[in-house]
Amino acid sequence: MLLLKQHYHQQLSTLIDNALLHLYSHVAISRRFVPTAKRNTLLCQYLKPKLNPPPTPLKSAT
């Protein structure tokens, strides 16, 4: 059980790190100030596809 919790927290931490790197790279590229609403939109656009990944195909038993 403890191993599963550690794995979950490691994956969550990696996801958050990647989301912040994505946000910071967009902000760094922009020549203007990026308001909070735009930052939230960028984070949502990055995180939504990760929320419901496509289902994996079932392996046939043939």
Coordinates of C-alpha atoms in Angstrom, one line a residue:
M1 CA 0.0 0.0 0.0
L2 CA 2.8 2.4 0.9
L3 CA 4.5 1.7 -2.5
L4 CA 1.3 2.6 -4.3
K5 CA 1.0 5.9 -2.5
Q6 CA 4.6 6.7 -3.3
H7 CA 4.0 5.9 -6.9
Y8 CA 0.9 8.1 -7.0
H9 CA 2.7 11.0 -5.4
Q10 CA 5.6 10.7 -7.7
Q11 CA 3.3 10.7 -10.8
L12 CA 1.4 13.7 -9.4
S13 CA 4.6 15.6 -8.7
T14 CA 5.9 14.9 -12.2
L15 CA 2.6 16.1 -13.7
I16 CA 2.7 19.3 -11.7
D17 CA 6.3 19.9 -12.6
N18 CA 5.6 19.4 -16.3
A19 CA 2.5 21.7 -16.2
L20 CA 4.5 24.5 -14.6
L21 CA 7.3 24.1 -17.1
H22 CA 4.8 24.3 -19.9
L23 CA 3.3 27.5 -18.3
Y24 CA 6.6 29.1 -17.7
S25 CA 7.9 28.4 -21.2
H26 CA 4.8 30.1 -22.6
V27 CA 5.2 33.1 -20.3
A28 CA 8.9 33.4 -21.2
I29 CA 8.2 33.4 -24.9
S30 CA 5.5 36.1 -24.6
R31 CA 6.8 39.6 -24.9
R32 CA 3.9 41.0 -22.8
F33 CA 2.6 40.4 -19.4
V34 CA 0.5 37.3 -19.2
P35 CA -2.5 37.8 -16.9
T36 CA -3.7 35.3 -14.4
A37 CA -6.8 34.4 -16.5
K38 CA -4.6 33.5 -19.5
R39 CA -2.2 31.5 -17.3
N40 CA -5.2 29.5 -16.0
T41 CA -6.3 28.9 -19.5
L42 CA -2.9 27.7 -20.5
L43 CA -2.8 25.3 -17.6
C44 CA -6.3 24.0 -18.3
Q45 CA -5.3 23.4 -22.0
Y46 CA -2.3 21.4 -20.8
L47 CA -4.0 19.4 -18.1
K48 CA -7.4 18.5 -19.7
P49 CA -6.0 16.0 -22.2
K50 CA -4.1 14.3 -19.3
L51 CA -7.3 14.0 -17.2
N52 CA -9.0 11.4 -19.4
P53 CA -6.4 9.6 -21.5
P54 CA -7.7 7.5 -24.4
P55 CA -8.6 3.9 -23.5
T56 CA -6.0 1.3 -24.2
P57 CA -7.0 -1.3 -26.7
L58 CA -7.8 -4.7 -25.3
K59 CA -5.6 -7.6 -26.2
S60 CA -7.3 -10.4 -27.9
A61 CA -6.9 -13.9 -26.5
T62 CA -6.4 -15.5 -30.0

